[in-house]
mmCIF file of C-alpha atoms in Angstrom:
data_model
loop_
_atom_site.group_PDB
_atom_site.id
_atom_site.type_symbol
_atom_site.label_atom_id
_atom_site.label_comp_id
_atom_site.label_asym_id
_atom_site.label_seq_id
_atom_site.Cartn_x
_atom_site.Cartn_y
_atom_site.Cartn_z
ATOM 1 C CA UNK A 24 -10.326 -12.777 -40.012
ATOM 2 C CA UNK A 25 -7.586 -11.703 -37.730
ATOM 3 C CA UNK A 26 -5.658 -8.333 -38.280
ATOM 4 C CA UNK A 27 -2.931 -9.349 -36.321
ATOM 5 C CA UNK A 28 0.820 -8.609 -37.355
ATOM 6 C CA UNK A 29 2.374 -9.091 -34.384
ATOM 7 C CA UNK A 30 1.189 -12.550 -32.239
ATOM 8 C CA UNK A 31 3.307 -12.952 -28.691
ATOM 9 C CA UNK A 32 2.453 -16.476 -26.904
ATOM 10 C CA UNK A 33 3.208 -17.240 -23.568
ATOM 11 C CA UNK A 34 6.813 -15.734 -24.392
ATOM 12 C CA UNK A 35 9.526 -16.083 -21.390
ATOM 13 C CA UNK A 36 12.912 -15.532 -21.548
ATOM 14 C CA UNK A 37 15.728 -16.406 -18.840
ATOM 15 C CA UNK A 38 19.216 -15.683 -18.765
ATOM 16 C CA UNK A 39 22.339 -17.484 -17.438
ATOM 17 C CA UNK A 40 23.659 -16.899 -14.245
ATOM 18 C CA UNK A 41 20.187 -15.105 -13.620
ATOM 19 C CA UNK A 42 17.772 -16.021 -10.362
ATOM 20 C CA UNK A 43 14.759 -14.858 -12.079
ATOM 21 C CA UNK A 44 13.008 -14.498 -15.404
ATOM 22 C CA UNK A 45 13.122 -11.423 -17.277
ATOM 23 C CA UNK A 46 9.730 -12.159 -19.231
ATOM 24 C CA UNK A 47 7.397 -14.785 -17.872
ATOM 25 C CA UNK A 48 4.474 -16.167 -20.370
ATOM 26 C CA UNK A 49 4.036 -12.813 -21.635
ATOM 27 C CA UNK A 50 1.093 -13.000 -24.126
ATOM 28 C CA UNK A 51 -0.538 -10.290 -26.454
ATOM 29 C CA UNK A 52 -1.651 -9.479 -29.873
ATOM 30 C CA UNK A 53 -0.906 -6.338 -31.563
ATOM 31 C CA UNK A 54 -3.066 -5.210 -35.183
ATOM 32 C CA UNK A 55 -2.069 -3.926 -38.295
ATOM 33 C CA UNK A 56 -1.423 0.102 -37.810
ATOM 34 C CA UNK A 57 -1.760 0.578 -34.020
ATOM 35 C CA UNK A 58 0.350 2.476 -32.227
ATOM 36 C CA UNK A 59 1.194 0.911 -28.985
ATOM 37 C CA UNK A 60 3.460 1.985 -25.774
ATOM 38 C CA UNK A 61 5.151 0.182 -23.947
ATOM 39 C CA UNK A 62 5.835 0.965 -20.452
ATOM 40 C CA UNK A 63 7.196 -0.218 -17.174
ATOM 41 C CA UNK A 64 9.977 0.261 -14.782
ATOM 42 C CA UNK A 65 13.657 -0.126 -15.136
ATOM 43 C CA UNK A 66 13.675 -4.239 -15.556
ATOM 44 C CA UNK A 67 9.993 -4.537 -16.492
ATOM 45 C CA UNK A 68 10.857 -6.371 -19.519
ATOM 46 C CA UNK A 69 10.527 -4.000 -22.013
ATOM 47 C CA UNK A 70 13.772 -4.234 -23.530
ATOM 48 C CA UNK A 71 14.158 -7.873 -23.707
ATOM 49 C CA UNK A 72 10.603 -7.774 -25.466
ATOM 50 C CA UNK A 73 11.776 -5.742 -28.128
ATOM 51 C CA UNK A 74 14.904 -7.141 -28.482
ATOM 52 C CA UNK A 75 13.291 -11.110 -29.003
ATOM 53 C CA UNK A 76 10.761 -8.927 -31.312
ATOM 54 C CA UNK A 77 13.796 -7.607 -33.445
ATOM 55 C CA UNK A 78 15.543 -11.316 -33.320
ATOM 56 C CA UNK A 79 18.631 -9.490 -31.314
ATOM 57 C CA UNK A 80 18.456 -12.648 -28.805
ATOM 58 C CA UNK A 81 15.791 -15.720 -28.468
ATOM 59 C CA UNK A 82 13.129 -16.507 -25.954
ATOM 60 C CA UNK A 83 13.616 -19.107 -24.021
ATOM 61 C CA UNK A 84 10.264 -20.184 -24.636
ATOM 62 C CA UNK A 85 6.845 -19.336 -26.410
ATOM 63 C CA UNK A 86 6.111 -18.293 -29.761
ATOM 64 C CA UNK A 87 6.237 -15.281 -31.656
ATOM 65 C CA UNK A 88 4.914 -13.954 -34.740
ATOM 66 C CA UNK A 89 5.621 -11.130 -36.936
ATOM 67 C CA UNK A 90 4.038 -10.324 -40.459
ATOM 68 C CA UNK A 91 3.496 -14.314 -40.758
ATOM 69 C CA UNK A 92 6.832 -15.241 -39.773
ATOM 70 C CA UNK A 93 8.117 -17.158 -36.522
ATOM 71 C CA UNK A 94 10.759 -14.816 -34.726
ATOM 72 C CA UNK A 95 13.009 -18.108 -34.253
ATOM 73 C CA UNK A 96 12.053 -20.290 -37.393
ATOM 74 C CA UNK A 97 12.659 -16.905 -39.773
ATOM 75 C CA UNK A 98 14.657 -14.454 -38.556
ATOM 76 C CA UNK A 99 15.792 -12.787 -41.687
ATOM 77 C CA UNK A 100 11.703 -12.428 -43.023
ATOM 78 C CA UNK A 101 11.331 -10.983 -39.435
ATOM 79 C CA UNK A 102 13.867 -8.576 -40.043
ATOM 80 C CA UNK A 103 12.889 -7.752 -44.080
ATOM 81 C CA UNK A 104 9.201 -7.021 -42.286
ATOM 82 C CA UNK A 105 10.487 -4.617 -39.439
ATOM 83 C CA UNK A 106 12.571 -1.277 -38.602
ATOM 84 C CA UNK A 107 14.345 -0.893 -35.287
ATOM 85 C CA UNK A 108 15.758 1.889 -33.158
ATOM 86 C CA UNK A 109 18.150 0.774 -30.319
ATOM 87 C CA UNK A 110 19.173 3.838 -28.822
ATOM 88 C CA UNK A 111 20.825 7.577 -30.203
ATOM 89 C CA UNK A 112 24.230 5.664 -31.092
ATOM 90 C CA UNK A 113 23.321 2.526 -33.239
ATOM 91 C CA UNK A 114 25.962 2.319 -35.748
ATOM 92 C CA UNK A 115 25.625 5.633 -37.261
ATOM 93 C CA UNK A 116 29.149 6.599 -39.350
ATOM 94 C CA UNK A 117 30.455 9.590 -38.525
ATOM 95 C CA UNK A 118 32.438 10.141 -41.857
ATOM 96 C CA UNK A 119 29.031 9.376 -44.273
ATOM 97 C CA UNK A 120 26.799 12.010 -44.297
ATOM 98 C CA UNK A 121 22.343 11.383 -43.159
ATOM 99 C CA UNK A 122 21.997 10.538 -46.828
ATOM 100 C CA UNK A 123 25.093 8.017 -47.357
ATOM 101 C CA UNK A 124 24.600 6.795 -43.881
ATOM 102 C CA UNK A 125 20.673 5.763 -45.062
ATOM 103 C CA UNK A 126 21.556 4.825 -48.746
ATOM 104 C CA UNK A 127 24.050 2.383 -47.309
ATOM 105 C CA UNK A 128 21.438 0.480 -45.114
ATOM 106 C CA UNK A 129 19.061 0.943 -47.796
ATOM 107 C CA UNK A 130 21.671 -0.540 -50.115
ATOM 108 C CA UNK A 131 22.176 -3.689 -47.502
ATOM 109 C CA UNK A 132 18.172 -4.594 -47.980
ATOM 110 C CA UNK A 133 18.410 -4.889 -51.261
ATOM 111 C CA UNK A 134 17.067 -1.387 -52.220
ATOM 112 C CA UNK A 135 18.087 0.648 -56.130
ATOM 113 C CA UNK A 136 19.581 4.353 -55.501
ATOM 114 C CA UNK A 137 16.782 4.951 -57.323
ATOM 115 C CA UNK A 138 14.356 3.360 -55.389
ATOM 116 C CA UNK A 139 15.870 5.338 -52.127
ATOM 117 C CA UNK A 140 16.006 8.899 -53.784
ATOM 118 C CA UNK A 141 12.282 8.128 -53.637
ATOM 119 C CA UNK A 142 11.899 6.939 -50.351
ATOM 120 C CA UNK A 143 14.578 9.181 -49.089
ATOM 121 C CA UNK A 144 13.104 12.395 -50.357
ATOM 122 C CA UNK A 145 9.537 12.036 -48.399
ATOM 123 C CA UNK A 146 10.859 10.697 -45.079
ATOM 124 C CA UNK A 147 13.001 13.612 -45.488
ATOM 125 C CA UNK A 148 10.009 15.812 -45.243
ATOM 126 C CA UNK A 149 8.013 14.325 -43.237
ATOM 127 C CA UNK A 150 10.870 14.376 -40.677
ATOM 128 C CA UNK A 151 12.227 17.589 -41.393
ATOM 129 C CA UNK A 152 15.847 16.548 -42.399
ATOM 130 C CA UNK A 153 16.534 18.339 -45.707
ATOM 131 C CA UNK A 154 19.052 21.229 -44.305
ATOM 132 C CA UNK A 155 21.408 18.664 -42.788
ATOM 133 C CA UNK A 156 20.442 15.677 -45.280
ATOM 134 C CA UNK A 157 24.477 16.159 -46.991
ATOM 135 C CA UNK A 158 26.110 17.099 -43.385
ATOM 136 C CA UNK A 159 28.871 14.509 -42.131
ATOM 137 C CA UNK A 160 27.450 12.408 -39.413
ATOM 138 C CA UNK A 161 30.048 13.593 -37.161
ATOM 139 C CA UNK A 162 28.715 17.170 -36.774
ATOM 140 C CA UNK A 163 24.817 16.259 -35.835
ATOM 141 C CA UNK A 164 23.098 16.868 -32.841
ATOM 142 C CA UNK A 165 21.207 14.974 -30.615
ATOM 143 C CA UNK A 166 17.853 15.174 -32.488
ATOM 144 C CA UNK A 167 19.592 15.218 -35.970
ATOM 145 C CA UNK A 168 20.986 11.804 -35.077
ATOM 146 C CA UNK A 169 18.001 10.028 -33.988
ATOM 147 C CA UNK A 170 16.158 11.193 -37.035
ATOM 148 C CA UNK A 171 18.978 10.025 -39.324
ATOM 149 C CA UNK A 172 18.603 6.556 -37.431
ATOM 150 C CA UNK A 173 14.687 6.658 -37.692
ATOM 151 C CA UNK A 174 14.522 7.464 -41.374
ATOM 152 C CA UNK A 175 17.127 4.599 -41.865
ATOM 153 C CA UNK A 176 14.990 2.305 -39.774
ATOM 154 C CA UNK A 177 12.178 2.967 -42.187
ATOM 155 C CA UNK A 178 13.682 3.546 -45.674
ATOM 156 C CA UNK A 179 13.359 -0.409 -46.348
ATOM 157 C CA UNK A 180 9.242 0.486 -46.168
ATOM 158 C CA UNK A 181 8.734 -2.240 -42.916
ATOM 159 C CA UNK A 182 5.522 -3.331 -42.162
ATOM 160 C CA UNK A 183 6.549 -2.949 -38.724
ATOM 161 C CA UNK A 184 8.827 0.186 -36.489
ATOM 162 C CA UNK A 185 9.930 -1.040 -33.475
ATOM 163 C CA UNK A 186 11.585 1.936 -31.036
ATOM 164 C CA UNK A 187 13.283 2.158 -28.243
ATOM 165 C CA UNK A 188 12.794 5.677 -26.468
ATOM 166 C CA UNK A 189 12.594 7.879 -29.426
ATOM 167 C CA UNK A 190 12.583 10.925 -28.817
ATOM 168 C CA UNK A 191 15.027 10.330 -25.527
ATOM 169 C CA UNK A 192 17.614 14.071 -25.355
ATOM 170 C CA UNK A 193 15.608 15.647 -28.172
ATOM 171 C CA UNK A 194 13.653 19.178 -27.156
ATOM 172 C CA UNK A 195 10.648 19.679 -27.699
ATOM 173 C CA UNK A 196 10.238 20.734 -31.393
ATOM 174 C CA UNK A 197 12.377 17.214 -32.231
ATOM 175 C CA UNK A 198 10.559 15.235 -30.194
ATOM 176 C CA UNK A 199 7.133 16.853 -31.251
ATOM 177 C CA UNK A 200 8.182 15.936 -35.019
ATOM 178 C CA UNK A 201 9.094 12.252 -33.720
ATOM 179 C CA UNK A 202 5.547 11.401 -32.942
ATOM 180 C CA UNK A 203 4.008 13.327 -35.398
ATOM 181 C CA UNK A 204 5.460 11.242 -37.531
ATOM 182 C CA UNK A 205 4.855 8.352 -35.536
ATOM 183 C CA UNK A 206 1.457 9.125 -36.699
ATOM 184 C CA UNK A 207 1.565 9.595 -40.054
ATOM 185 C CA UNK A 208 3.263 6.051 -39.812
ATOM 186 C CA UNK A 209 -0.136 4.839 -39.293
ATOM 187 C CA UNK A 210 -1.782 6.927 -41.423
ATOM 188 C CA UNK A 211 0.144 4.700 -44.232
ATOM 189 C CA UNK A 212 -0.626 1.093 -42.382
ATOM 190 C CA UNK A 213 2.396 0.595 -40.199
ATOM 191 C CA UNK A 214 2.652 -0.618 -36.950
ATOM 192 C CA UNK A 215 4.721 1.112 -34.430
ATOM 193 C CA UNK A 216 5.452 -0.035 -31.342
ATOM 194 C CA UNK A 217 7.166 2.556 -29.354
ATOM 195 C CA UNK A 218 8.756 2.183 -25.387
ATOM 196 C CA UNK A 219 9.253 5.185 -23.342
ATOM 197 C CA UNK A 220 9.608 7.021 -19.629
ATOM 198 C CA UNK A 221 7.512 10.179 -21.175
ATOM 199 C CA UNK A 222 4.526 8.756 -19.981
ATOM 200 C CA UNK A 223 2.451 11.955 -21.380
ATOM 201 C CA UNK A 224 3.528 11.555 -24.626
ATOM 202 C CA UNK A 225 2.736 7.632 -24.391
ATOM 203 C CA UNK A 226 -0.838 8.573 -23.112
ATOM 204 C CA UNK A 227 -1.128 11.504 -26.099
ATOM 205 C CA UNK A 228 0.627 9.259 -28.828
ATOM 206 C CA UNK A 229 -0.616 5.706 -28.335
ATOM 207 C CA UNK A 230 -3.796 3.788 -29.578
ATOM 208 C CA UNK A 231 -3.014 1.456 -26.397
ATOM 209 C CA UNK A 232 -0.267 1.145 -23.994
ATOM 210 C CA UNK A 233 0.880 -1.903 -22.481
ATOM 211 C CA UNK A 234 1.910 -2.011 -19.147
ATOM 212 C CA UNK A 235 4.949 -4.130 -17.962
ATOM 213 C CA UNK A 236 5.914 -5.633 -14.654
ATOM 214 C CA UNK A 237 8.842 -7.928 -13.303
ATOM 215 C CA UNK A 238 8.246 -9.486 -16.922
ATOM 216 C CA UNK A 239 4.465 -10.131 -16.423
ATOM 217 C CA UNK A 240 1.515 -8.447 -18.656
ATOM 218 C CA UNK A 241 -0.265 -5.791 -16.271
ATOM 219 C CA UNK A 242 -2.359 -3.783 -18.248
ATOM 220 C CA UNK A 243 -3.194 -3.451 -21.767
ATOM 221 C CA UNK A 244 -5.725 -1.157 -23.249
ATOM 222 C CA UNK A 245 -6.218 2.747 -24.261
ATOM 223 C CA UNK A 246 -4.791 5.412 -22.792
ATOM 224 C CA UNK A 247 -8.438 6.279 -21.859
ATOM 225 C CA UNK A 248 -9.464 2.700 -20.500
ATOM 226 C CA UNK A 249 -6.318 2.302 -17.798
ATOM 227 C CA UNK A 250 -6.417 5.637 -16.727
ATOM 228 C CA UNK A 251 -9.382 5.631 -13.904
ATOM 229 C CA UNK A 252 -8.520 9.174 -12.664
ATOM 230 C CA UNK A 253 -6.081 11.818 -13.540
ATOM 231 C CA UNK A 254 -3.074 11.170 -15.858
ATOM 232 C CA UNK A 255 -1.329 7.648 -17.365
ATOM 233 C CA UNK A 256 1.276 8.543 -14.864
ATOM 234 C CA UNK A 257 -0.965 9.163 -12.209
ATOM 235 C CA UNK A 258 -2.569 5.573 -12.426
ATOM 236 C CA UNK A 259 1.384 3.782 -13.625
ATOM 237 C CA UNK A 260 2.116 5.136 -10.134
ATOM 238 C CA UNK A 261 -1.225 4.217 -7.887
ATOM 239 C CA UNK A 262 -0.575 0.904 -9.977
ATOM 240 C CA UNK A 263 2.941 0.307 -8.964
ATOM 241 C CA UNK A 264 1.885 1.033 -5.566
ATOM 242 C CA UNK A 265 -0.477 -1.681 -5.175
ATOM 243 C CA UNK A 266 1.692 -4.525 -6.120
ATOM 244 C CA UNK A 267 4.343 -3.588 -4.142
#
């Protein structure tokens, strides 16, 4: 029996006004609890995969799946079923403080105070937000943003965390506790799939990476299996090479 949560079939997507494809026929499976990366250059596609994932915009063709629901026949299950991190400066209000700013988006899927007091209080941990959980948007910093805007991604409980560049502007410490929680993410069943131009912390943080190009599927595997000698950059680089 399959395990798959997320199915993407022969997906391609084309804009107006365009003179080429941004995705062409791209195709792969993702399971329930793997962490994947997604790489590629600037215009590889990996936006406009996650966005069609997140039902932001629609493919132009293909089918995809998430949790049992068709991206374009179901939207709104799609989006009940995932969480979703578009950059450091999606939406957050500066007047609310972390914990109004997530109780409000809690309070738009449906979710009891009581319910998110629960919720709230472990993500809090896990993600280290308790000193600045009653501090006015307005005043965070760089990494106390983009964990405000992960735990609200989350505090629904998705099956599914789809995020763009995580841990993009945060030092080390805040982007160490992103992943780290990444993984505990799949430590409680979730799938995560993550994007990002860290390619070390792809290669340390990801059960398999997928590798875009020009909108095309070039690799897809373990960190271990596509690198043939020294680092995932290494080979993204010796790989680039060859097709140009």
């Amino acid at each position: 029996m399959s395990n798959h949560i997320i199915k993407i079939q022969n997906i391609s997507k084309h804009f107006k006004g365009s003179d080429r494809w941004a995705l062409k026929d791209l195709s792969f499976n993702i399971e329930e609890g793997e962490i994947i990366g997604l790489i590629g250059e600037n215009g590889a596609g990996k936006s406009t995969t996650m966005r069609i994932m997140a039902t932001i915009m629609k493919p132009t063709s293909g089918r995809m799946e998430i949790a049992g629901y068709d991206v374009s026949a179901h939207p709104g299950d799609v989006r009940r079923a995932i969480g979703i991190l578009f950059g450091q400066n999606s939406g957050l209000y500066d007047r609310l403080s972390a914990r109004e700013n997530i109780l409000y988006y809690a309070n738009l899927n449906g979710l009891t105070d009581r319910k998110v007091d629960k919720e709230l209080s472990e993500i809090s941990e896990l993600l280290e937000m308790e000193d600045f959980l009653d501090t006015k948007a307005g005043a965070f910093s760089t990494g106390m943003r983009q964990k405000t805007l992960i735990a609200r991604a989350i505090i629904h409980n998705p099956k599914v965390l789809i995020l763009d560049e995580p841990a993009t502007g945060l030092d080390v410490t805040s982007s160490r506790n992103i992943y780290q929680f990444i993984k505990t993410c799949k430590e409680h069943k979730k799938t995560v799939l993550f994007s990002s131009h860290d390619l070390g912390a792809v290669e340390k943080n990801s059960d398999r990476v997928l590798i875009l190009h020009k909108g095309d599927l070039l690799a897809s595997g373990p960190p271990a299996e596509i690198i043939k000698e020294g680092s995932l950059e290494d080979q993204f680089v010796i790989m680039q090479e060859a097709i140009q």
